Short mmCIF file of C-alpha atoms in Angstrom, two decimals:
data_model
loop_
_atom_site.label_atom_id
_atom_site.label_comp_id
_atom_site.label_asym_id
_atom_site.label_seq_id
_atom_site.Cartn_x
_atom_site.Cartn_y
_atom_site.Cartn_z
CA UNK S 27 113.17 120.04 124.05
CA UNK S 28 113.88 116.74 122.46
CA UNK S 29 110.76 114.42 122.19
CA UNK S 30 111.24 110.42 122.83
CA UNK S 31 108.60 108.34 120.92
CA UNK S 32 107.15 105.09 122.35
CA UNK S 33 107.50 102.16 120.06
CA UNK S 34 103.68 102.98 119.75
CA UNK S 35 104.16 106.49 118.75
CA UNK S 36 106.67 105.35 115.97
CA UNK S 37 104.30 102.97 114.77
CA UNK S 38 102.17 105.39 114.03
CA UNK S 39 104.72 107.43 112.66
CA UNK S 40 105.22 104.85 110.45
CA UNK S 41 101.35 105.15 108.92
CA UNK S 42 102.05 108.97 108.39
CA UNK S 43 105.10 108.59 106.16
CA UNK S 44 103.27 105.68 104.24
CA UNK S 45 100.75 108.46 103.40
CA UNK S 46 103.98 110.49 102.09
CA UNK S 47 105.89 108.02 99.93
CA UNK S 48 102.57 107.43 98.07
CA UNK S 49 101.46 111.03 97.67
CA UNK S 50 105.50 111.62 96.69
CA UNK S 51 105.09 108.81 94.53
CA UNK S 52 101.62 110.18 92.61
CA UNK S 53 103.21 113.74 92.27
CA UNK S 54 105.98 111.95 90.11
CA UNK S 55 104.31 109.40 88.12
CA UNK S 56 102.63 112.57 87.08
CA UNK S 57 105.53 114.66 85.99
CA UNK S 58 106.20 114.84 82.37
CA UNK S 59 107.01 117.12 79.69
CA UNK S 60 103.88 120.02 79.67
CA UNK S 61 102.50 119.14 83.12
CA UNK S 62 102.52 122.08 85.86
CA UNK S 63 103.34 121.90 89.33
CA UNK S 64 100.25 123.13 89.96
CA UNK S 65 99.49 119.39 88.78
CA UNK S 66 102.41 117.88 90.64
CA UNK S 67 100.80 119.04 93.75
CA UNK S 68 97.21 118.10 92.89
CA UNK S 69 98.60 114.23 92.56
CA UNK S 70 99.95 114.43 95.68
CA UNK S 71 97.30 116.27 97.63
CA UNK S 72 94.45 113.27 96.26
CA UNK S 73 96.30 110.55 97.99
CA UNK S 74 96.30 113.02 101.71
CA UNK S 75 92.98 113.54 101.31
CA UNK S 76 91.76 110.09 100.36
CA UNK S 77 94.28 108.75 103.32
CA UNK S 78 91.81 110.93 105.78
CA UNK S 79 95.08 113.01 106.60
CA UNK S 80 95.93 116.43 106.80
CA UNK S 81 99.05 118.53 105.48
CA UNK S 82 101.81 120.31 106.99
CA UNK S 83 102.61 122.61 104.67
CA UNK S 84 99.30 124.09 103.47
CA UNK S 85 98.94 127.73 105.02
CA UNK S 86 102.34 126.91 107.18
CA UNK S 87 103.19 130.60 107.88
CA UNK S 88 106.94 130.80 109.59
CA UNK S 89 108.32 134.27 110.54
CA UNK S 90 110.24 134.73 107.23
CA UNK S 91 107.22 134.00 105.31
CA UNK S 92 105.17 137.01 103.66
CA UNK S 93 102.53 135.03 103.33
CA UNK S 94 101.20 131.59 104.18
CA UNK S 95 102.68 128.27 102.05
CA UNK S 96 99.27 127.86 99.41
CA UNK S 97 99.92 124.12 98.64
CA UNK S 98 100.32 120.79 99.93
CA UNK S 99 103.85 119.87 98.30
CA UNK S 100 106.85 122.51 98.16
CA UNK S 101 107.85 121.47 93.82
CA UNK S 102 111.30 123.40 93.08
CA UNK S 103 112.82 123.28 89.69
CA UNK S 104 116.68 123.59 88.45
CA UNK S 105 118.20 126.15 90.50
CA UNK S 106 115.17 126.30 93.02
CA UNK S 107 116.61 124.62 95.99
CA UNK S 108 114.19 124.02 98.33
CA UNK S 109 110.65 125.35 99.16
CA UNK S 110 109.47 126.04 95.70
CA UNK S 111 105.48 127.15 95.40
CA UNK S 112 103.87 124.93 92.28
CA UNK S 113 102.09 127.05 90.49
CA UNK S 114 101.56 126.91 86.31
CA UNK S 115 105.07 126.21 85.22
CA UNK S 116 104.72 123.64 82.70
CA UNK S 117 108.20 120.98 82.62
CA UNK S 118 110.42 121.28 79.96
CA UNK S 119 112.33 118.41 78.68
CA UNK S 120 115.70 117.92 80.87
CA UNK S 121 114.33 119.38 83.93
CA UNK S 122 115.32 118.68 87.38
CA UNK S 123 112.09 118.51 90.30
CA UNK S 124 112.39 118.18 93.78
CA UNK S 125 108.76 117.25 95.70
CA UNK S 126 108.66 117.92 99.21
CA UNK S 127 105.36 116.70 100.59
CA UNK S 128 104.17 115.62 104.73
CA UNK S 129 100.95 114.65 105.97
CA UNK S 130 99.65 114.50 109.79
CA UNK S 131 97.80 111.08 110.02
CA UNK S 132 96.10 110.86 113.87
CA UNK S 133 98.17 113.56 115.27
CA UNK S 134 101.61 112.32 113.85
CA UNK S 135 103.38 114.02 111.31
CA UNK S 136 105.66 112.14 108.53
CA UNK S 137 108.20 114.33 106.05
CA UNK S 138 110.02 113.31 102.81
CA UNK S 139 111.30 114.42 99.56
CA UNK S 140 112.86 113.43 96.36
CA UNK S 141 114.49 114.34 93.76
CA UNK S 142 114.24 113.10 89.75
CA UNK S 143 114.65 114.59 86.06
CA UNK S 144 111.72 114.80 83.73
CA UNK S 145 112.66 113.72 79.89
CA UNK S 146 116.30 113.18 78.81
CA UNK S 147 118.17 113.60 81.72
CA UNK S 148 121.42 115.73 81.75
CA UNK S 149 124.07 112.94 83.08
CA UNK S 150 125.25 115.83 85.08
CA UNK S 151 121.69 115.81 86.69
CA UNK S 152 122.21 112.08 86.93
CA UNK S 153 125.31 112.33 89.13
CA UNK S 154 123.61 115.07 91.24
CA UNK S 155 120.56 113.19 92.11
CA UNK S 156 122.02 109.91 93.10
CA UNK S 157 124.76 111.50 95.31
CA UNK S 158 121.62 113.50 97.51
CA UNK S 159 120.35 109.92 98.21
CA UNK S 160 123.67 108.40 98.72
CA UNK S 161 124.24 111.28 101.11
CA UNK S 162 120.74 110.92 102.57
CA UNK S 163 122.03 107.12 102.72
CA UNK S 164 124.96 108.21 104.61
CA UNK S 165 122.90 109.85 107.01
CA UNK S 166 120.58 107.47 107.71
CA UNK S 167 123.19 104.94 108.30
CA UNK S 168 124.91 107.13 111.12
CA UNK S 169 121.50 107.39 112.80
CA UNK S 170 122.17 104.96 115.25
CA UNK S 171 122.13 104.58 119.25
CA UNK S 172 125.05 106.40 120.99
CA UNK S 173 126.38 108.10 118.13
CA UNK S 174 125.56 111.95 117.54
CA UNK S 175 123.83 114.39 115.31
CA UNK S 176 127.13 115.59 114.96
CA UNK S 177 128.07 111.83 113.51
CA UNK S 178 124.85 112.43 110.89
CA UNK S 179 125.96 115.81 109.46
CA UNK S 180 129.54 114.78 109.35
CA UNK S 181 128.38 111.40 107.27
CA UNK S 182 125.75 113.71 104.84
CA UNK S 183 128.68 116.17 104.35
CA UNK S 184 131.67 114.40 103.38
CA UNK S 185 129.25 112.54 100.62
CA UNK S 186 128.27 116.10 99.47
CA UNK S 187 131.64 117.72 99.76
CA UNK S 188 133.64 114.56 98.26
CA UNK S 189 131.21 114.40 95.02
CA UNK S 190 132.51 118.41 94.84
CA UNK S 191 128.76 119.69 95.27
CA UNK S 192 127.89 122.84 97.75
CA UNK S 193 125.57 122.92 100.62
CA UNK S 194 123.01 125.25 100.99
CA UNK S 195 124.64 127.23 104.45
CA UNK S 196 121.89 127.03 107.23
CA UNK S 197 119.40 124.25 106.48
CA UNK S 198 119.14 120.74 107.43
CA UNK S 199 117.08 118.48 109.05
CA UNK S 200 114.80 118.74 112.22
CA UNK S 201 112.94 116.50 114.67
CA UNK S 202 109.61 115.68 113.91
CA UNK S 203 106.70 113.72 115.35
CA UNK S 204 103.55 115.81 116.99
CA UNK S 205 104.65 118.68 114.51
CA UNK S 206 106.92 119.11 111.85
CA UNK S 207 109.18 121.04 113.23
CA UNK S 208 110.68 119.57 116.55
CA UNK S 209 114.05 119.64 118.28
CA UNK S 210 116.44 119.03 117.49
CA UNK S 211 118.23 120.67 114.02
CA UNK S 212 119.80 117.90 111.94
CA UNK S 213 122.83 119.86 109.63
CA UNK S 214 124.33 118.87 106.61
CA UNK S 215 127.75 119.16 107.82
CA UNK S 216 129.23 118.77 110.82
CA UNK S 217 132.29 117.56 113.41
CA UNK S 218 131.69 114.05 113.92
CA UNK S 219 131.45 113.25 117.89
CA UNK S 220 129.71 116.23 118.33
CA UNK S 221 126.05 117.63 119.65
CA UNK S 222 123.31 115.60 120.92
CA UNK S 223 124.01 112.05 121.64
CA UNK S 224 120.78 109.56 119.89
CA UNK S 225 118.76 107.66 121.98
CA UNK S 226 116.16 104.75 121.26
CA UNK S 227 112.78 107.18 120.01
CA UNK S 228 114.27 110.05 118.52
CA UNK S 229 112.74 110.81 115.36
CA UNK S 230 114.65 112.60 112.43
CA UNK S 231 113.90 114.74 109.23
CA UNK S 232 117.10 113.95 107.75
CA UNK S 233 117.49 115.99 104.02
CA UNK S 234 120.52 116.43 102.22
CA UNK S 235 120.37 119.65 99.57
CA UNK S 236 123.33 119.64 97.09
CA UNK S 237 124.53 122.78 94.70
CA UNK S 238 125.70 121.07 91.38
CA UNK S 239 128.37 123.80 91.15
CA UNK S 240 129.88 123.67 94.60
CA UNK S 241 128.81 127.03 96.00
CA UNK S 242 126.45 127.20 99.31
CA UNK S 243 125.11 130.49 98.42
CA UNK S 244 121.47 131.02 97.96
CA UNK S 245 118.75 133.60 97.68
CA UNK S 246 115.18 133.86 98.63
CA UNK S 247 112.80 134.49 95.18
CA UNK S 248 110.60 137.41 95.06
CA UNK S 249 107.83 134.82 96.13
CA UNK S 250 109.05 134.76 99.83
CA UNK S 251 109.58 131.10 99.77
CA UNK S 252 111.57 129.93 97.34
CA UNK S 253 115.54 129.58 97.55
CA UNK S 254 117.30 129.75 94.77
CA UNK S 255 121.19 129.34 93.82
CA UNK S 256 122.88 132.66 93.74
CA UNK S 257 124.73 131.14 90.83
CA UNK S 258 121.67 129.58 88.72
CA UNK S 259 123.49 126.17 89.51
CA UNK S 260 120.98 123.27 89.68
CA UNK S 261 120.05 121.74 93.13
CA UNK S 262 118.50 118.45 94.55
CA UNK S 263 117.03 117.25 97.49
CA UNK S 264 116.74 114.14 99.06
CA UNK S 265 114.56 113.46 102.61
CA UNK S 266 113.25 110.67 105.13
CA UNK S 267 111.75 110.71 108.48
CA UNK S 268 114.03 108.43 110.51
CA UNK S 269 113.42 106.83 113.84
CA UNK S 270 116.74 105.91 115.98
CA UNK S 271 115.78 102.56 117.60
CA UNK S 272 117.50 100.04 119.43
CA UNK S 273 117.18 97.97 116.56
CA UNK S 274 119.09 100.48 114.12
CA UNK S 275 117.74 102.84 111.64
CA UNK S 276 114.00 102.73 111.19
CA UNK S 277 112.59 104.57 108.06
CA UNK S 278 109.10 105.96 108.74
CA UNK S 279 108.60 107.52 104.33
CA UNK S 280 108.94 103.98 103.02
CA UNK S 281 105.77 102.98 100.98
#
Protein backbone atom coordinates (compact mmCIF):
# COMPACT_ATOMS: atom_id res chain seq x y z
CA UNK A 1 0.00 0.00 0.00
CA UNK A 2 1.17 3.25 -1.40
CA UNK A 3 1.25 6.14 1.21
CA UNK A 4 0.13 9.88 0.02
CA UNK A 5 1.85 12.63 2.13
CA UNK A 6 0.09 15.92 3.01
CA UNK A 7 2.00 18.97 2.01
CA UNK A 8 2.51 18.93 5.89
CA UNK A 9 3.90 15.53 6.04
CA UNK A 10 6.47 16.46 3.22
CA UNK A 11 7.44 19.37 5.04
CA UNK A 12 8.52 17.50 7.55
CA UNK A 13 10.04 15.18 5.36
CA UNK A 14 11.92 17.84 4.28
CA UNK A 15 13.58 18.46 8.07
CA UNK A 16 14.54 14.66 8.07
CA UNK A 17 16.63 14.69 4.90
CA UNK A 18 18.23 18.09 6.05
CA UNK A 19 19.47 15.96 9.01
CA UNK A 20 20.92 13.50 6.16
CA UNK A 21 22.72 15.78 3.72
CA UNK A 22 24.59 17.21 6.78
CA UNK A 23 25.44 13.95 8.52
CA UNK A 24 26.37 12.71 4.62
CA UNK A 25 28.19 15.76 4.39
CA UNK A 26 30.35 15.30 7.96
CA UNK A 27 31.07 11.56 7.05
CA UNK A 28 32.93 13.02 3.89
CA UNK A 29 34.65 16.05 4.96
CA UNK A 30 36.10 13.39 7.16
CA UNK A 31 37.35 10.92 4.65
CA UNK A 32 40.95 11.02 3.85
CA UNK A 33 43.85 8.93 3.36
CA UNK A 34 44.30 6.71 6.97
CA UNK A 35 40.81 7.45 8.33
CA UNK A 36 38.43 4.28 8.99
CA UNK A 37 34.94 3.91 8.32
CA UNK A 38 34.54 3.24 11.62
CA UNK A 39 35.30 7.16 11.60
CA UNK A 40 33.19 7.87 8.54
CA UNK A 41 30.28 6.70 10.49
CA UNK A 42 31.13 8.40 13.79
CA UNK A 43 30.96 11.95 11.68
CA UNK A 44 27.85 11.15 10.55
CA UNK A 45 26.20 9.65 13.59
CA UNK A 46 27.28 13.27 15.75
CA UNK A 47 25.19 15.37 13.51
CA UNK A 48 21.79 12.55 14.15
CA UNK A 49 22.34 12.73 17.49
CA UNK A 50 22.91 16.43 17.99
CA UNK A 51 19.74 16.93 15.41
CA UNK A 52 17.63 15.00 18.36
CA UNK A 53 16.97 12.26 15.58
CA UNK A 54 17.15 8.74 15.40
CA UNK A 55 18.63 6.23 12.67
CA UNK A 56 17.27 3.80 10.37
CA UNK A 57 19.82 1.66 9.91
CA UNK A 58 21.27 0.99 13.37
CA UNK A 59 20.17 -2.67 14.49
CA UNK A 60 17.84 -2.76 11.10
CA UNK A 61 17.56 -6.60 11.00
CA UNK A 62 15.78 -7.70 7.44
CA UNK A 63 15.22 -11.46 6.78
CA UNK A 64 18.50 -11.90 4.82
CA UNK A 65 20.40 -10.40 7.56
CA UNK A 66 22.45 -12.76 10.05
CA UNK A 67 22.61 -10.28 12.25
CA UNK A 68 21.39 -6.77 12.95
CA UNK A 69 23.08 -3.58 10.77
CA UNK A 70 25.74 -2.23 13.92
CA UNK A 71 26.06 1.38 12.54
CA UNK A 72 24.37 4.40 11.58
CA UNK A 73 25.78 4.80 7.87
CA UNK A 74 26.15 1.67 5.42
CA UNK A 75 30.31 2.96 4.03
CA UNK A 76 31.19 0.50 0.98
CA UNK A 77 34.50 0.70 -0.70
CA UNK A 78 35.67 -0.20 -4.49
CA UNK A 79 33.89 -3.22 -5.41
CA UNK A 80 31.49 -3.07 -2.28
CA UNK A 81 28.31 -2.03 -3.86
CA UNK A 82 25.97 -1.24 -1.50
CA UNK A 83 25.40 -1.94 2.27
CA UNK A 84 28.95 -2.00 3.39
CA UNK A 85 29.48 -2.29 7.49
CA UNK A 86 32.36 0.53 8.51
CA UNK A 87 34.43 -1.00 10.57
CA UNK A 88 38.58 -0.29 10.86
CA UNK A 89 39.49 -0.18 7.23
CA UNK A 90 41.69 2.68 6.97
CA UNK A 91 41.37 4.61 3.05
CA UNK A 92 43.99 4.18 0.81
CA UNK A 93 44.87 6.76 -1.67
CA UNK A 94 42.56 6.35 -4.96
CA UNK A 95 39.72 4.85 -3.19
CA UNK A 96 36.19 4.96 -4.13
CA UNK A 97 33.36 5.43 -0.85
CA UNK A 98 29.85 5.30 -1.04
CA UNK A 99 27.93 6.70 2.43
CA UNK A 100 24.53 5.67 2.83
CA UNK A 101 23.10 7.34 5.91
CA UNK A 102 18.90 8.17 7.06
CA UNK A 103 17.63 9.60 10.10
CA UNK A 104 13.86 9.58 11.53
CA UNK A 105 13.27 13.24 12.71
CA UNK A 106 9.48 13.36 14.52
CA UNK A 107 8.35 10.17 13.07
CA UNK A 108 9.52 10.87 9.40
CA UNK A 109 12.19 9.16 7.85
CA UNK A 110 14.67 10.86 5.14
CA UNK A 111 17.33 8.51 2.93
CA UNK A 112 20.37 9.51 0.80
CA UNK A 113 23.71 8.54 -0.40
CA UNK A 114 26.72 9.56 -2.27
CA UNK A 115 29.36 8.65 -3.82
CA UNK A 116 33.21 10.35 -4.01
CA UNK A 117 37.03 9.23 -4.31
CA UNK A 118 39.45 9.84 -1.51
CA UNK A 119 43.11 11.14 -2.81
CA UNK A 120 44.03 11.08 -6.54
CA UNK A 121 41.13 10.00 -8.15
CA UNK A 122 41.27 7.29 -10.94
CA UNK A 123 39.55 9.35 -14.01
CA UNK A 124 37.87 6.08 -14.52
CA UNK A 125 36.37 6.61 -10.95
CA UNK A 126 35.68 10.12 -12.15
CA UNK A 127 33.44 9.04 -15.04
CA UNK A 128 31.72 6.46 -12.76
CA UNK A 129 30.71 8.79 -10.07
CA UNK A 130 29.30 11.59 -12.08
CA UNK A 131 27.22 9.27 -14.36
CA UNK A 132 25.36 7.68 -10.80
CA UNK A 133 24.28 11.34 -10.19
CA UNK A 134 23.51 12.13 -13.71
CA UNK A 135 21.45 8.94 -13.62
CA UNK A 136 20.06 9.80 -10.18
CA UNK A 137 19.43 13.24 -12.15
CA UNK A 138 17.60 11.41 -14.73
CA UNK A 139 15.47 9.94 -12.29
CA UNK A 140 14.55 12.64 -10.42
CA UNK A 141 13.60 14.53 -13.43
CA UNK A 142 11.01 11.76 -14.57
CA UNK A 143 9.46 11.97 -11.09
CA UNK A 144 6.73 13.94 -12.09
CA UNK A 145 2.71 13.88 -11.93
CA UNK A 146 1.13 11.35 -14.37
CA UNK A 147 4.12 9.75 -15.49
CA UNK A 148 5.19 6.22 -13.99
CA UNK A 149 7.73 4.42 -11.95
CA UNK A 150 8.14 2.65 -14.97
CA UNK A 151 9.11 6.30 -16.67
CA UNK A 152 11.86 6.63 -13.53
CA UNK A 153 13.66 3.27 -14.05
CA UNK A 154 13.55 3.60 -17.76
CA UNK A 155 15.24 7.35 -17.35
CA UNK A 156 17.99 5.87 -14.46
CA UNK A 157 18.69 2.97 -16.89
CA UNK A 158 19.38 4.22 -20.20
CA UNK A 159 21.96 6.80 -18.31
CA UNK A 160 23.54 3.65 -16.74
CA UNK A 161 23.36 1.39 -19.73
CA UNK A 162 24.42 4.26 -22.36
CA UNK A 163 27.68 5.23 -20.16
CA UNK A 164 28.30 1.10 -20.68
CA UNK A 165 28.13 0.52 -16.74
CA UNK A 166 26.06 -2.66 -15.18
CA UNK A 167 23.27 -2.61 -12.76
CA UNK A 168 23.25 -4.43 -9.78
CA UNK A 169 20.01 -7.06 -10.84
CA UNK A 170 17.30 -6.64 -8.05
CA UNK A 171 17.77 -3.37 -6.17
CA UNK A 172 16.43 0.00 -6.53
CA UNK A 173 14.60 2.42 -4.85
CA UNK A 174 11.55 2.26 -2.41
CA UNK A 175 8.90 4.53 -0.90
CA UNK A 176 9.65 6.05 2.18
CA UNK A 177 8.06 8.37 4.74
CA UNK A 178 6.76 6.75 8.30
CA UNK A 179 9.53 4.01 7.64
CA UNK A 180 12.16 3.46 5.36
CA UNK A 181 10.97 0.99 3.58
CA UNK A 182 7.46 1.76 1.99
CA UNK A 183 5.66 0.86 -1.22
CA UNK A 184 6.31 1.07 -3.71
CA UNK A 185 9.90 -0.49 -5.33
CA UNK A 186 11.60 2.14 -7.49
CA UNK A 187 14.05 -0.10 -10.21
CA UNK A 188 16.88 0.92 -12.01
CA UNK A 189 15.63 -0.15 -15.25
CA UNK A 190 12.56 -0.40 -16.63
CA UNK A 191 9.78 -0.08 -19.74
CA UNK A 192 8.87 3.39 -19.79
CA UNK A 193 4.84 3.78 -19.51
CA UNK A 194 4.80 1.16 -17.22
CA UNK A 195 3.75 0.36 -13.30
CA UNK A 196 2.32 2.72 -10.94
CA UNK A 197 1.17 5.97 -12.25
CA UNK A 198 2.70 9.21 -9.64
CA UNK A 199 0.46 11.22 -7.92
CA UNK A 200 0.89 14.64 -5.95
CA UNK A 201 2.51 13.06 -2.23
CA UNK A 202 4.29 10.14 -3.22
CA UNK A 203 7.55 10.04 -1.74
CA UNK A 204 10.63 8.25 -3.41
CA UNK A 205 14.07 6.66 -2.43
CA UNK A 206 15.36 6.98 -5.79
CA UNK A 207 19.29 5.33 -5.97
CA UNK A 208 21.06 4.51 -8.95
CA UNK A 209 24.07 1.70 -8.31
CA UNK A 210 26.45 1.41 -11.34
CA UNK A 211 29.16 -1.62 -12.05
CA UNK A 212 32.22 0.19 -13.67
CA UNK A 213 32.70 -2.96 -15.79
CA UNK A 214 29.23 -3.50 -17.13
CA UNK A 215 28.26 -6.73 -15.38
CA UNK A 216 25.06 -6.81 -12.87
CA UNK A 217 26.36 -9.65 -10.98
CA UNK A 218 26.98 -9.43 -7.33
CA UNK A 219 27.63 -11.38 -4.19
CA UNK A 220 26.81 -11.05 -0.60
CA UNK A 221 30.38 -10.84 1.68
CA UNK A 222 30.89 -13.24 4.39
CA UNK A 223 29.60 -10.30 6.68
CA UNK A 224 25.88 -10.89 5.64
CA UNK A 225 25.50 -7.41 4.43
CA UNK A 226 27.72 -6.39 2.14
CA UNK A 227 27.37 -6.83 -1.81
CA UNK A 228 30.10 -7.03 -3.63
CA UNK A 229 30.90 -7.27 -7.58
CA UNK A 230 31.32 -10.82 -8.62
CA UNK A 231 33.99 -9.38 -10.85
CA UNK A 232 35.98 -7.04 -8.25
CA UNK A 233 34.75 -4.15 -10.64
CA UNK A 234 34.30 -0.86 -8.71
CA UNK A 235 30.71 0.43 -7.92
CA UNK A 236 28.96 3.78 -6.95
CA UNK A 237 25.94 4.91 -5.59
CA UNK A 238 24.02 7.83 -5.82
CA UNK A 239 20.48 8.52 -3.63
CA UNK A 240 17.67 11.21 -2.75
CA UNK A 241 14.40 11.09 -1.11
CA UNK A 242 12.05 12.64 -3.69
CA UNK A 243 8.58 13.95 -3.23
CA UNK A 244 6.26 13.98 -6.55
CA UNK A 245 4.28 17.25 -6.16
CA UNK A 246 2.12 19.17 -8.24
CA UNK A 247 4.74 21.57 -8.45
CA UNK A 248 7.41 19.03 -9.96
CA UNK A 249 10.18 17.26 -8.32
CA UNK A 250 10.71 18.14 -4.69
CA UNK A 251 14.07 16.96 -3.11
CA UNK A 252 13.65 16.20 0.60
CA UNK A 253 18.23 15.26 1.18
CA UNK A 254 19.10 18.80 0.11
CA UNK A 255 21.09 20.60 2.94
Amino acid sequence: MVEIKSDTQMDAMREAGRVVAHALAAAREAAGVGVSLAELDAAAREILFKAGATSPFLDYHPEFAPVPFPATACVSVNDAIVHGIPDGYRLRDGDLVSVDFGAVLDGWAGDSAISFTVGRARPEDVRLVETAFRALDAGIAAAVVGNRIGDIAHAIGRVCRGAGYGIPDGFGGHGIGRHMHEDPAVPNEGRAGRGMVLRHGMVLAIEPMLIADGSDAYYPAADGWTLRTVSGARAAHAEHTVAVTDAGPRVLTLP
